[in-house]
Tab-separated table of C-alpha atoms and ligand atoms in Angstrom:
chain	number	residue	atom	x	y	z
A	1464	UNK	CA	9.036	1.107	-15.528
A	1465	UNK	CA	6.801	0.769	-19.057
A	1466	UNK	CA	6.879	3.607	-21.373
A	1467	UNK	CA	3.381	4.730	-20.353
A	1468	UNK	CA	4.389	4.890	-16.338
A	1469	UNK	CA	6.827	7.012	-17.423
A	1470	UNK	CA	4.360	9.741	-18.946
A	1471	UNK	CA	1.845	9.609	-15.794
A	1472	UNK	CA	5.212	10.228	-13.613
A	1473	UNK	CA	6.060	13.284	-15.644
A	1474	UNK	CA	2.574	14.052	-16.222
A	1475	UNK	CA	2.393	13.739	-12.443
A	1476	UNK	CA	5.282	16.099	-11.478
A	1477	UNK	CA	3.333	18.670	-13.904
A	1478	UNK	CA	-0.201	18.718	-13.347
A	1479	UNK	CA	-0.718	21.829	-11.668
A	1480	UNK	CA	1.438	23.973	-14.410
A	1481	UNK	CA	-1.924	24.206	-16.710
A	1482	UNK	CA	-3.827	25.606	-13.700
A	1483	UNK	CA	-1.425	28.243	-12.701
A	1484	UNK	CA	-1.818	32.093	-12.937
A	1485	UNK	CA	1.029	34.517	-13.516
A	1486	UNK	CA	2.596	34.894	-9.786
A	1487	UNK	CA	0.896	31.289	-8.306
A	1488	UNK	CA	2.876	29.055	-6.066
A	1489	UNK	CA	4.207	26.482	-7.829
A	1490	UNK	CA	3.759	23.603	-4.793
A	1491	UNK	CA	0.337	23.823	-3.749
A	1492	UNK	CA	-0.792	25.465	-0.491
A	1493	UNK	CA	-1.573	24.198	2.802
A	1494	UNK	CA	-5.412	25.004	2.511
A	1495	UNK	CA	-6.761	25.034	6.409
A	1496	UNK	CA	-9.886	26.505	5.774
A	1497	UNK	CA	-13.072	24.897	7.034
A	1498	UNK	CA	-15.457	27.452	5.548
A	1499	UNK	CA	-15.569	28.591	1.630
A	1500	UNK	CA	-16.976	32.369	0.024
A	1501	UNK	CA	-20.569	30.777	-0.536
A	1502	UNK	CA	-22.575	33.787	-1.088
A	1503	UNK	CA	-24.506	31.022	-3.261
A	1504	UNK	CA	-24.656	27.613	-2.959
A	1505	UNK	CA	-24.835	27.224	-6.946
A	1506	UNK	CA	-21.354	26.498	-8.815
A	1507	UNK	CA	-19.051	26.406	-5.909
A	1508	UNK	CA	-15.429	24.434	-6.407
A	1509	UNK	CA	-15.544	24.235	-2.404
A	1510	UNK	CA	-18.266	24.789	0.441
A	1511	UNK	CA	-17.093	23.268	3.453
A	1512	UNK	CA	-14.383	21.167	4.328
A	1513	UNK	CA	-15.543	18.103	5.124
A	1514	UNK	CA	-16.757	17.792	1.498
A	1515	UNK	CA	-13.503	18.806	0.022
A	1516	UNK	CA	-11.285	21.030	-0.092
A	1517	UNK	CA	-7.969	22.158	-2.138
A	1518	UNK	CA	-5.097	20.450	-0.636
A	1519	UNK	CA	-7.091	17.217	-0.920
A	1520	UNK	CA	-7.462	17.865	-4.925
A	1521	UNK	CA	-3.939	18.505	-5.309
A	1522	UNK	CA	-3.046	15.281	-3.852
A	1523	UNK	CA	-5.635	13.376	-5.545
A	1524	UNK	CA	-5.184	15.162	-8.806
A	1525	UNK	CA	-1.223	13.505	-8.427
A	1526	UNK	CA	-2.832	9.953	-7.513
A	1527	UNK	CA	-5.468	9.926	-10.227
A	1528	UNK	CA	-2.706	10.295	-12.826
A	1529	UNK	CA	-0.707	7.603	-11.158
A	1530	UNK	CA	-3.502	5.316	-11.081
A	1531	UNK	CA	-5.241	6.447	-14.501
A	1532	UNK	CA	-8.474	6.186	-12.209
A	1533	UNK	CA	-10.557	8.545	-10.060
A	1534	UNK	CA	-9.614	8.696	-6.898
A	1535	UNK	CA	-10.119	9.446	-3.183
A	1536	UNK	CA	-8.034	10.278	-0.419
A	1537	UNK	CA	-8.476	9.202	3.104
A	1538	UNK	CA	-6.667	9.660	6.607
A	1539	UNK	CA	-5.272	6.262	6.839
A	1540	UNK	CA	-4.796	3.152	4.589
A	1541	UNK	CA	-7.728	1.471	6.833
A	1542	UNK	CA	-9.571	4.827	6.276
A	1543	UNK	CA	-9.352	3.629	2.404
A	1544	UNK	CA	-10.049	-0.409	3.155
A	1545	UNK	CA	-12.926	0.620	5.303
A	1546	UNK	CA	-15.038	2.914	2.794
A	1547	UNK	CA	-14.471	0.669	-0.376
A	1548	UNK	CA	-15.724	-2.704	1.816
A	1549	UNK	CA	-18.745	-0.583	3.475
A	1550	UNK	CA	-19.467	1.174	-0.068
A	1551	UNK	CA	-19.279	-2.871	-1.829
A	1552	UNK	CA	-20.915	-4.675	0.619
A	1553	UNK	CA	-24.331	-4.700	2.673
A	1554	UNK	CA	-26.259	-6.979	5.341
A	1555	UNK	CA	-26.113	-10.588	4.379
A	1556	UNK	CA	-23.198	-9.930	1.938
A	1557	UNK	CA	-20.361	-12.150	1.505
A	1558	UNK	CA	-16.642	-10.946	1.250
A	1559	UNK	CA	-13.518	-13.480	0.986
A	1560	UNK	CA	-10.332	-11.773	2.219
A	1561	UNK	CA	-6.571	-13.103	2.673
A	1562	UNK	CA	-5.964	-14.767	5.844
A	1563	UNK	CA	-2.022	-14.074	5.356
A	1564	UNK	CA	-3.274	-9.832	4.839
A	1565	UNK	CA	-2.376	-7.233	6.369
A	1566	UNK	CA	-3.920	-7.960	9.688
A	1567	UNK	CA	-5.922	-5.067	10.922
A	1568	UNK	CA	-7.861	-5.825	7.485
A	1569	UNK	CA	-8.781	-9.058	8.986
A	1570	UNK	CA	-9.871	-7.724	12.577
A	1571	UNK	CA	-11.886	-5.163	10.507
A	1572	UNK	CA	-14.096	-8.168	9.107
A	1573	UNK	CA	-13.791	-10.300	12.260
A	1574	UNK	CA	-14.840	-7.835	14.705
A	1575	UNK	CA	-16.653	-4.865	12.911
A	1576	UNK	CA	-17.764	-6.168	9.856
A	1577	UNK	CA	-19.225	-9.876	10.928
A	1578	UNK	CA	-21.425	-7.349	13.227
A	1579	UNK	CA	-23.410	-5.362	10.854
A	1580	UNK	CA	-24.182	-9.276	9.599
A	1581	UNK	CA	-21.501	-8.943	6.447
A	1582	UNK	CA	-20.012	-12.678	6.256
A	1583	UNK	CA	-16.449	-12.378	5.538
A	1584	UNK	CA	-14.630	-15.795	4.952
A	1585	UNK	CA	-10.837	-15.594	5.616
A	1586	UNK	CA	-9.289	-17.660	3.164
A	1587	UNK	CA	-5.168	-17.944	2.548
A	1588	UNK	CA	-4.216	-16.425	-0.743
A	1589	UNK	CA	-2.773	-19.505	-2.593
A	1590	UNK	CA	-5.544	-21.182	-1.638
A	1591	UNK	CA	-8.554	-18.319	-3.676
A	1592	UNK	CA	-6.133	-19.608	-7.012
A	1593	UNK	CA	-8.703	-22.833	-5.952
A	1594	UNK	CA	-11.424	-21.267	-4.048
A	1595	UNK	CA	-15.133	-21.319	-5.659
A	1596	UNK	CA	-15.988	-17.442	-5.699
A	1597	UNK	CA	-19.889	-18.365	-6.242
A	1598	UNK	CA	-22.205	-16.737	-3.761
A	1599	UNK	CA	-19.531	-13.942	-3.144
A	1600	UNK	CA	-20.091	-10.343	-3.249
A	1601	UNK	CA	-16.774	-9.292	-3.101
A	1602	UNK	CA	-13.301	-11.255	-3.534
A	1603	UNK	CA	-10.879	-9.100	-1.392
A	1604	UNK	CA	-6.932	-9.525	-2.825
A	1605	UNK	CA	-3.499	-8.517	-1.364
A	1606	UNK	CA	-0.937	-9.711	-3.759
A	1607	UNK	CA	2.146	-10.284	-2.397
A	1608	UNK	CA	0.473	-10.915	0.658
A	1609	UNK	CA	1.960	-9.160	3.891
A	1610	UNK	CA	4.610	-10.456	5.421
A	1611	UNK	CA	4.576	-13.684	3.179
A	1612	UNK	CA	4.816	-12.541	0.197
A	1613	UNK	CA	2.832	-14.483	-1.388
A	1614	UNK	CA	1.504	-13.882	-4.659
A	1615	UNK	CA	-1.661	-14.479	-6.761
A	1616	UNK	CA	-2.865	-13.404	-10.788
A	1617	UNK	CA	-5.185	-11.011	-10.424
A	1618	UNK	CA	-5.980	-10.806	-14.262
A	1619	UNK	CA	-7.311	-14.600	-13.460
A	1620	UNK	CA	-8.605	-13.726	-10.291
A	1621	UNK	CA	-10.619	-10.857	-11.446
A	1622	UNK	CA	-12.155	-13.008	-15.009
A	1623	UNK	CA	-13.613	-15.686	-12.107
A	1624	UNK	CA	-14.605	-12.979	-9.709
A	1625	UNK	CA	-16.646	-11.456	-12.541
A	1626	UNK	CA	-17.903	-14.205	-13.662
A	1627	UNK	CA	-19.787	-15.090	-10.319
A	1628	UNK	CA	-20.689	-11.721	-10.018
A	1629	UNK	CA	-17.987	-10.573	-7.615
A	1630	UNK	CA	-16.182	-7.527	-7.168
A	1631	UNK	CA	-12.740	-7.235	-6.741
A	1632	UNK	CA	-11.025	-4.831	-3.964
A	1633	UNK	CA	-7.407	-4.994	-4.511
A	1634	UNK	CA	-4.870	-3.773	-1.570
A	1635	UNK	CA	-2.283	-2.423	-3.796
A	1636	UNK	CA	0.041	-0.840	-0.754
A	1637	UNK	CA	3.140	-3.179	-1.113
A	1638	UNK	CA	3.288	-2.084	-4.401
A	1639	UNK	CA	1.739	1.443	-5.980
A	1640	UNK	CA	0.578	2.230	-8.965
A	1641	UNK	CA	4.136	2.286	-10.289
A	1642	UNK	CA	4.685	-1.066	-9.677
A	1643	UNK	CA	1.334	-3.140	-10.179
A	1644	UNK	CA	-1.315	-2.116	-11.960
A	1645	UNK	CA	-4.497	-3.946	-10.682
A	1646	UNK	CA	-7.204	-1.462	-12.062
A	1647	UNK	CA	-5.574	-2.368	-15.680
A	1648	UNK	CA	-5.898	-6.015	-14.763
A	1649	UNK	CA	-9.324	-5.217	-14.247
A	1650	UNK	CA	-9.769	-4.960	-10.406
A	1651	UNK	CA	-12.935	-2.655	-9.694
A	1652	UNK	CA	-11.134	-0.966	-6.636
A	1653	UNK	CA	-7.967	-0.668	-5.722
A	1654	UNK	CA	-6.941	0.810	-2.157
A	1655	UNK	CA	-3.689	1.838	-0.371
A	1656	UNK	CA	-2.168	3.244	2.174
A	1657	UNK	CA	0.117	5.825	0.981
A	1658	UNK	CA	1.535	5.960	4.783
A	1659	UNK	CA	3.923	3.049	3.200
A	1660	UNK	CA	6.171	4.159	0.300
A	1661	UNK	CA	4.009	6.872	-1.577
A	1662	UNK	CA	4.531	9.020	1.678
A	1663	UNK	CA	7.861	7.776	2.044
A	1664	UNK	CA	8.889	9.495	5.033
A	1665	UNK	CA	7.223	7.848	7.837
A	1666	UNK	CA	5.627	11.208	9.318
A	1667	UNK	CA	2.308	10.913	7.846
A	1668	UNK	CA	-0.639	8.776	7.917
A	1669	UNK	CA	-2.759	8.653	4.741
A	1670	UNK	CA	-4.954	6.189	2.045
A	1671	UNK	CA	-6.864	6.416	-0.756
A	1672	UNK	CA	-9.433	4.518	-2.742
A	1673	UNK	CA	-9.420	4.366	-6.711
A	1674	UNK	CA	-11.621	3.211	-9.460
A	1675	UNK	CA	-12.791	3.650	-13.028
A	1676	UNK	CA	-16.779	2.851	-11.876
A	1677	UNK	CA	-18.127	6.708	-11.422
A	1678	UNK	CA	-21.144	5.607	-9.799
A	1679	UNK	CA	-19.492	3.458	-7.098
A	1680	UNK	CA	-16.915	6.307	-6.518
A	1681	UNK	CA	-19.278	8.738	-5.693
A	1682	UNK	CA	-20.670	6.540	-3.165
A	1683	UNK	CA	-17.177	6.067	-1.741
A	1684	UNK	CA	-16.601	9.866	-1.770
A	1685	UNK	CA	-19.997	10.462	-0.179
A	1686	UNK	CA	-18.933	8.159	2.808
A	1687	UNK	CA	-15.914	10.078	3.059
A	1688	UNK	CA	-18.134	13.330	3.659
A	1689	UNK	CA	-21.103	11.420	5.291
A	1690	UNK	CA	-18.544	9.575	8.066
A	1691	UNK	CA	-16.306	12.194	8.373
A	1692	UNK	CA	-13.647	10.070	7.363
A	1693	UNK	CA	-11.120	13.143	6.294
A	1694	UNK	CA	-7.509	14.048	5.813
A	1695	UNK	CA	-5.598	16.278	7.352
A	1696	UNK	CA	-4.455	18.843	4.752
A	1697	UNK	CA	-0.691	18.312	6.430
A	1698	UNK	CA	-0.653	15.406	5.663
A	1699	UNK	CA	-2.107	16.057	1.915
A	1700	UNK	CA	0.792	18.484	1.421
A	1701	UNK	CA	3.318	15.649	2.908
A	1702	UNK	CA	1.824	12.910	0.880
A	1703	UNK	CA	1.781	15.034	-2.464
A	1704	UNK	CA	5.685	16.420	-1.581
A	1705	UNK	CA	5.933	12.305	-1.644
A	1706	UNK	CA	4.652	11.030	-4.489
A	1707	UNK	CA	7.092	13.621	-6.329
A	1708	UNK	CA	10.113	11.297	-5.341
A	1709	UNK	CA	8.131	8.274	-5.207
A	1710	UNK	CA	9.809	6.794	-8.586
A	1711	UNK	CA	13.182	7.716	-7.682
A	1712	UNK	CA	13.136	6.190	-4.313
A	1713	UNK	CA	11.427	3.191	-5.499
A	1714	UNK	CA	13.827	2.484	-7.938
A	1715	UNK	CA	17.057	2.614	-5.287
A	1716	UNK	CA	14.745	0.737	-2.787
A	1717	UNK	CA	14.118	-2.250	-5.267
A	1718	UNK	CA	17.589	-2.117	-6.730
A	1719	UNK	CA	18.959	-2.217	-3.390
A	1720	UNK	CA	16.449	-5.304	-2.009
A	1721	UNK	CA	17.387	-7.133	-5.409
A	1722	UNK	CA	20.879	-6.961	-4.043
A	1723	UNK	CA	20.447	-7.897	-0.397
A	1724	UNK	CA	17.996	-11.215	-1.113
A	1725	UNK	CA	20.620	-12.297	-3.414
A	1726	UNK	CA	23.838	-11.837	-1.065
A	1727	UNK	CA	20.660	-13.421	2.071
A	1728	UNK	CA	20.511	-15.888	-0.398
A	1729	UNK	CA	23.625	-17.050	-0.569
A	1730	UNK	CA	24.145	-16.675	3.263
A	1731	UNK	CA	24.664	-19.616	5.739
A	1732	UNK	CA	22.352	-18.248	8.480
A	1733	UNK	CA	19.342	-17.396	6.536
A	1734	UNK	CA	16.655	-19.549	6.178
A	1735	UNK	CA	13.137	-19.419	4.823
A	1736	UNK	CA	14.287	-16.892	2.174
A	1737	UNK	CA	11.558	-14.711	0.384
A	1738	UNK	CA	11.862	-12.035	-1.976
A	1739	UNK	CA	9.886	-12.197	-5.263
A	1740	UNK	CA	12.847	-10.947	-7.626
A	1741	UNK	CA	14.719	-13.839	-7.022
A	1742	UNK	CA	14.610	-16.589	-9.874
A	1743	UNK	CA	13.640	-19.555	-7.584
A	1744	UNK	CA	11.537	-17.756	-5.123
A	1745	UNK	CA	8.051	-19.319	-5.309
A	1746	UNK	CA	6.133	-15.552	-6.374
A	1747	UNK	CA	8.610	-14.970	-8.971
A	1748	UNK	CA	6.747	-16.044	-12.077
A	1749	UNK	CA	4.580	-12.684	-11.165
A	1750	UNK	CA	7.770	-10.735	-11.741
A	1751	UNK	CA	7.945	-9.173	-15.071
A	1752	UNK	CA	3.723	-9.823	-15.428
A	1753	UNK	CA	1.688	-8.439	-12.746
A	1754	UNK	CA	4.416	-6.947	-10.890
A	1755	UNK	CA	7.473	-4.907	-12.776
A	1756	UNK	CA	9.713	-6.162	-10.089
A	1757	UNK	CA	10.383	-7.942	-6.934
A	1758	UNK	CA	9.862	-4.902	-4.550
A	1759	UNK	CA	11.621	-3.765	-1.761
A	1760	UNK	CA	10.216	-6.341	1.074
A	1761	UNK	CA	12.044	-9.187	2.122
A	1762	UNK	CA	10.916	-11.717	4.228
A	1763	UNK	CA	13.579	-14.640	6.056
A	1764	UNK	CA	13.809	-16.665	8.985
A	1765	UNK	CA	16.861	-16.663	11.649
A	1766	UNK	CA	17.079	-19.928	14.270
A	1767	UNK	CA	14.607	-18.226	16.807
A	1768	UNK	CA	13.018	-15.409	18.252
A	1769	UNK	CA	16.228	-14.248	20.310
A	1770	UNK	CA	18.394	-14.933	17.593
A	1771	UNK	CA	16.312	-12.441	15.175
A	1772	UNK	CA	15.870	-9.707	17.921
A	1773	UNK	CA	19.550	-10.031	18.691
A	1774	UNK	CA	20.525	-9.382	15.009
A	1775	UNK	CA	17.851	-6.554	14.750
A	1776	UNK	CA	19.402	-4.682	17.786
A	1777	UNK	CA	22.688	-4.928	16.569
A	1778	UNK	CA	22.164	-3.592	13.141
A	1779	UNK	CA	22.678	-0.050	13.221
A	1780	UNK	CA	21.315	0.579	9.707
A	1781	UNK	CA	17.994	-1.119	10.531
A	1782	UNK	CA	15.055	1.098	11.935
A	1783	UNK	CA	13.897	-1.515	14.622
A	1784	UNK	CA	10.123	-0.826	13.674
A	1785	UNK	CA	6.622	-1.580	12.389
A	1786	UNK	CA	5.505	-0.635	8.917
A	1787	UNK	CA	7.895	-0.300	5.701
A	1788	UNK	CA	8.385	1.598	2.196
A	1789	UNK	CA	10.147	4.395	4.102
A	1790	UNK	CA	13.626	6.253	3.868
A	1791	UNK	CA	15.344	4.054	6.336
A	1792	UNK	CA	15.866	0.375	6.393
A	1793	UNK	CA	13.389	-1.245	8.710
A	1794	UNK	CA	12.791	-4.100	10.214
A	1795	UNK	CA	10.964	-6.581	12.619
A	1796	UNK	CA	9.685	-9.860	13.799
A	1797	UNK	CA	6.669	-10.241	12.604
A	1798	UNK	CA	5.473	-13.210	15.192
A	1799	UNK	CA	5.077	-10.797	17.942
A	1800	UNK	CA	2.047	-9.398	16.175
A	1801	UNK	CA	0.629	-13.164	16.320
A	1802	UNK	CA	1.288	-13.035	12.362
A	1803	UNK	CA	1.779	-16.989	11.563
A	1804	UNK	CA	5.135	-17.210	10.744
A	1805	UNK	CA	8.658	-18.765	12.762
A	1806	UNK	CA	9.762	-17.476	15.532
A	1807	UNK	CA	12.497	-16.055	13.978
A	1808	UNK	CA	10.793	-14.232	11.053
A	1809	UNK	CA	11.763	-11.057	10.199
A	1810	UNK	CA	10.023	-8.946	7.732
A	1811	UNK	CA	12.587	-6.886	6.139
A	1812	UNK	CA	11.639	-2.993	4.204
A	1813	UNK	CA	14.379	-2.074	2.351
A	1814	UNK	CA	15.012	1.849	2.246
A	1815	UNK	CA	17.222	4.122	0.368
A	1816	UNK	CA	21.083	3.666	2.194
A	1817	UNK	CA	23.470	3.108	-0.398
A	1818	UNK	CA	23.709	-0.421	-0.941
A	1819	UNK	CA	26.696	-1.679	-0.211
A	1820	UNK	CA	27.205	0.029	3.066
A	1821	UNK	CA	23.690	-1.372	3.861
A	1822	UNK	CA	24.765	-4.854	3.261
A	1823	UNK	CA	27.968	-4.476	5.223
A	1824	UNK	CA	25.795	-3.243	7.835
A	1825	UNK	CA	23.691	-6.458	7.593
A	1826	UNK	CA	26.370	-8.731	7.084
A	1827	UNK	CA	28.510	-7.668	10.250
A	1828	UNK	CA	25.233	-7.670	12.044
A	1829	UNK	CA	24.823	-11.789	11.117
A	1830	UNK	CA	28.434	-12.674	12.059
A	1831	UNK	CA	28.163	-11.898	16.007
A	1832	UNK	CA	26.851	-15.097	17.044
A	1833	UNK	CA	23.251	-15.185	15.545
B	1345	PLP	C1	-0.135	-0.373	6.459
B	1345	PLP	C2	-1.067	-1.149	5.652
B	1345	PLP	C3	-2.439	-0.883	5.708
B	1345	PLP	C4	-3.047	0.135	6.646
B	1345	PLP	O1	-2.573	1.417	6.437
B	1345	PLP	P1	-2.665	2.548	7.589
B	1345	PLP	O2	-2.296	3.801	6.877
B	1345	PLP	O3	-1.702	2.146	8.657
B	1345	PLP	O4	-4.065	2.545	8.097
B	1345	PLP	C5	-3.265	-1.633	4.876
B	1345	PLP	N1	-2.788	-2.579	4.054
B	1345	PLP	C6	-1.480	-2.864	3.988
B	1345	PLP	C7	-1.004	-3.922	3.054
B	1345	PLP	C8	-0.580	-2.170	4.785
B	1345	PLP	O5	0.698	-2.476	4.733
């Protein structure tokens, strides 16, 4: 981590201290109320909850630091993805997005967006590095692409967006703010789902959208309270008890995949290797630029579909399921989503086991006849 992540984490881990009265609770509470004190409407922090309301400004307060941007929260990482492409785009607009994205991203364009008469071109993301961004409203980027991890310069990618007169919506969930910085790259939105690693515990579903344009936030924080598009102030409370361990968890989760895609590397059975941290991996010039390291996804191929779900079922320190960035190792075959990838794909998330067990774990899993 730079010097200056750093200060926003212990910023971060701080920011309610100035706030606090003699006797306040030091974690912020679990604010249920629908209904505010509003014997006025004038001056108000809070009038009803749709519009806001204080576990939501805890979280976001912890976010905004993180992302040096303002920011708001939503119920879901598509929650997020759908306000900033409604709030950037308009009838007759054009959007480009990543083929190889996350793929409920893509059905969002396909099937609701392509509706409201929004043209959204699905383009692979090695190929935009070529693509002619003129005519575009908004150039949509998910770098490393998921499961591929592929990976494309969003500095670059921003300069031509501009140019044409694009915006640029980056998904920033494989990474955080810890770990890639789009907004300083000069990115107009960034979005996430902080149900991945910022949440970190797989028991709560949760986004947000940030920015450093105050006009085009409001507008994304009045469709928040115009489509009823909340979250749950649970899952606030879970997501801010998150971020507080986010750094510490993302360094052993990195460490840890660092380790494992070198000892896949070097393994007989694994094919199709791709993690970006690793020196001939075709994303790796990104490492130590746009991204501070290679993550903790892993993506590699076994001979077939049977052969991967064999090995999957047999590894007991693998969480046989969808999503990643949580506490526990997880993985899964990615081609039974339709994602276009082998067979035998698996999309690996590594989580916080100590690593060499992990890798025994793994290894003992490959020997038995996959
Ligand atoms: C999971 C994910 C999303 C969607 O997040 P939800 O919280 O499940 O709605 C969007 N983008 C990427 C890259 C993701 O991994």
């Amino acid at each position: 981590m730079t010097a200056e992540t750093d200060a926003r984490i212990a910023h971060m881990l701080h920011h309610r201290k100035a706030s606090l009265e003699l006797g306040e609770p030091v974690v912020p509470p679990i604010s249920v109320a629908t209904t505010f004190h509003l014997p006025q409407t004038q001056g108000a922090v809070h009038s009803y909850g749709r519009a806001g309301q204080p576990t939501w400004d805890a979280v976001e307060a912890q976010l905004a630091i993180l992302e040096d941007a303002e920011v708001v929260s939503f119920p879901s990482g598509m929650a997020a993805i759908t306000a900033a492409l409604v709030c950037c785009l308009k009838a007759g607009a054009r959007v480009m997005i990543p083929s190889d994205g996350y793929y409920v991203t893509r059905l969002l364009g396909r099937d609701m967006l392509q509706v409201y008469g929004v043209d959204v071109e699905p383009v692979p993301t090695l190929e935009m590095e070529g693509a002619d961004f003129a005519g575009f409203d908004v150039i949509y980027i998910e770098t490393p692409s998921n499961p591929g991890l592929d990976t494309i310069d969003i500095g670059a990618m921003t300069a031509r967006a501009h140019e044409a007169g694009a915006r640029v919506i980056v998904d920033n969930t494989t990474m955080t703010p810890l770990l890639q910085r789009p907004l300083d790259l000069g990115a107009d939105l960034v979005v996430a789902a902080d149900t991945k690693a910022p949440s970190g515990h797989s028991d709560a579903l949760f986004g947000h959208v940030a920015g450093r344009d105050t006009n085009l936030m409001a507008r994304i924080a009045d469709w928040r309270r115009q489509s009823g598009s909340i979250p749950g102030p649970f899952e606030a409370y879970l997501v801010h008890r998150g971020l507080e361990t986010l750094e510490l968890r993302l360094s052993r989760m990195c460490a840890s995949a660092d380790v494992i895609a070198g000892r896949l590397a070097r393994h007989p059975k694994i094919r199709g290797l791709r993690y970006p941290g690793l020196p001939g991996d075709p994303s790796h010039k990104a490492v130590g630029g746009q991204m501070v390291n290679g993550g903790f996804l892993i993506g590699f191929e076994l001979a077939d579909a049977a052969t991967a779900e064999r090995f999957l079922a047999r590894c007991p320190l693998i969480e046989q399921a969808t999503s990643f960035g949580g506490v526990h190792t997880a993985a899964e075959r990615r081609a039974r989503w339709g994602d276009a990838v082998a067979e035998g794909f698996i999309r690996l998330s590594v989580g916080i086991e100590p690593v060499d067990i992990l890798w025994q774990s793994i290894e003992a899993a490959l020997a038995t006849d996959c």
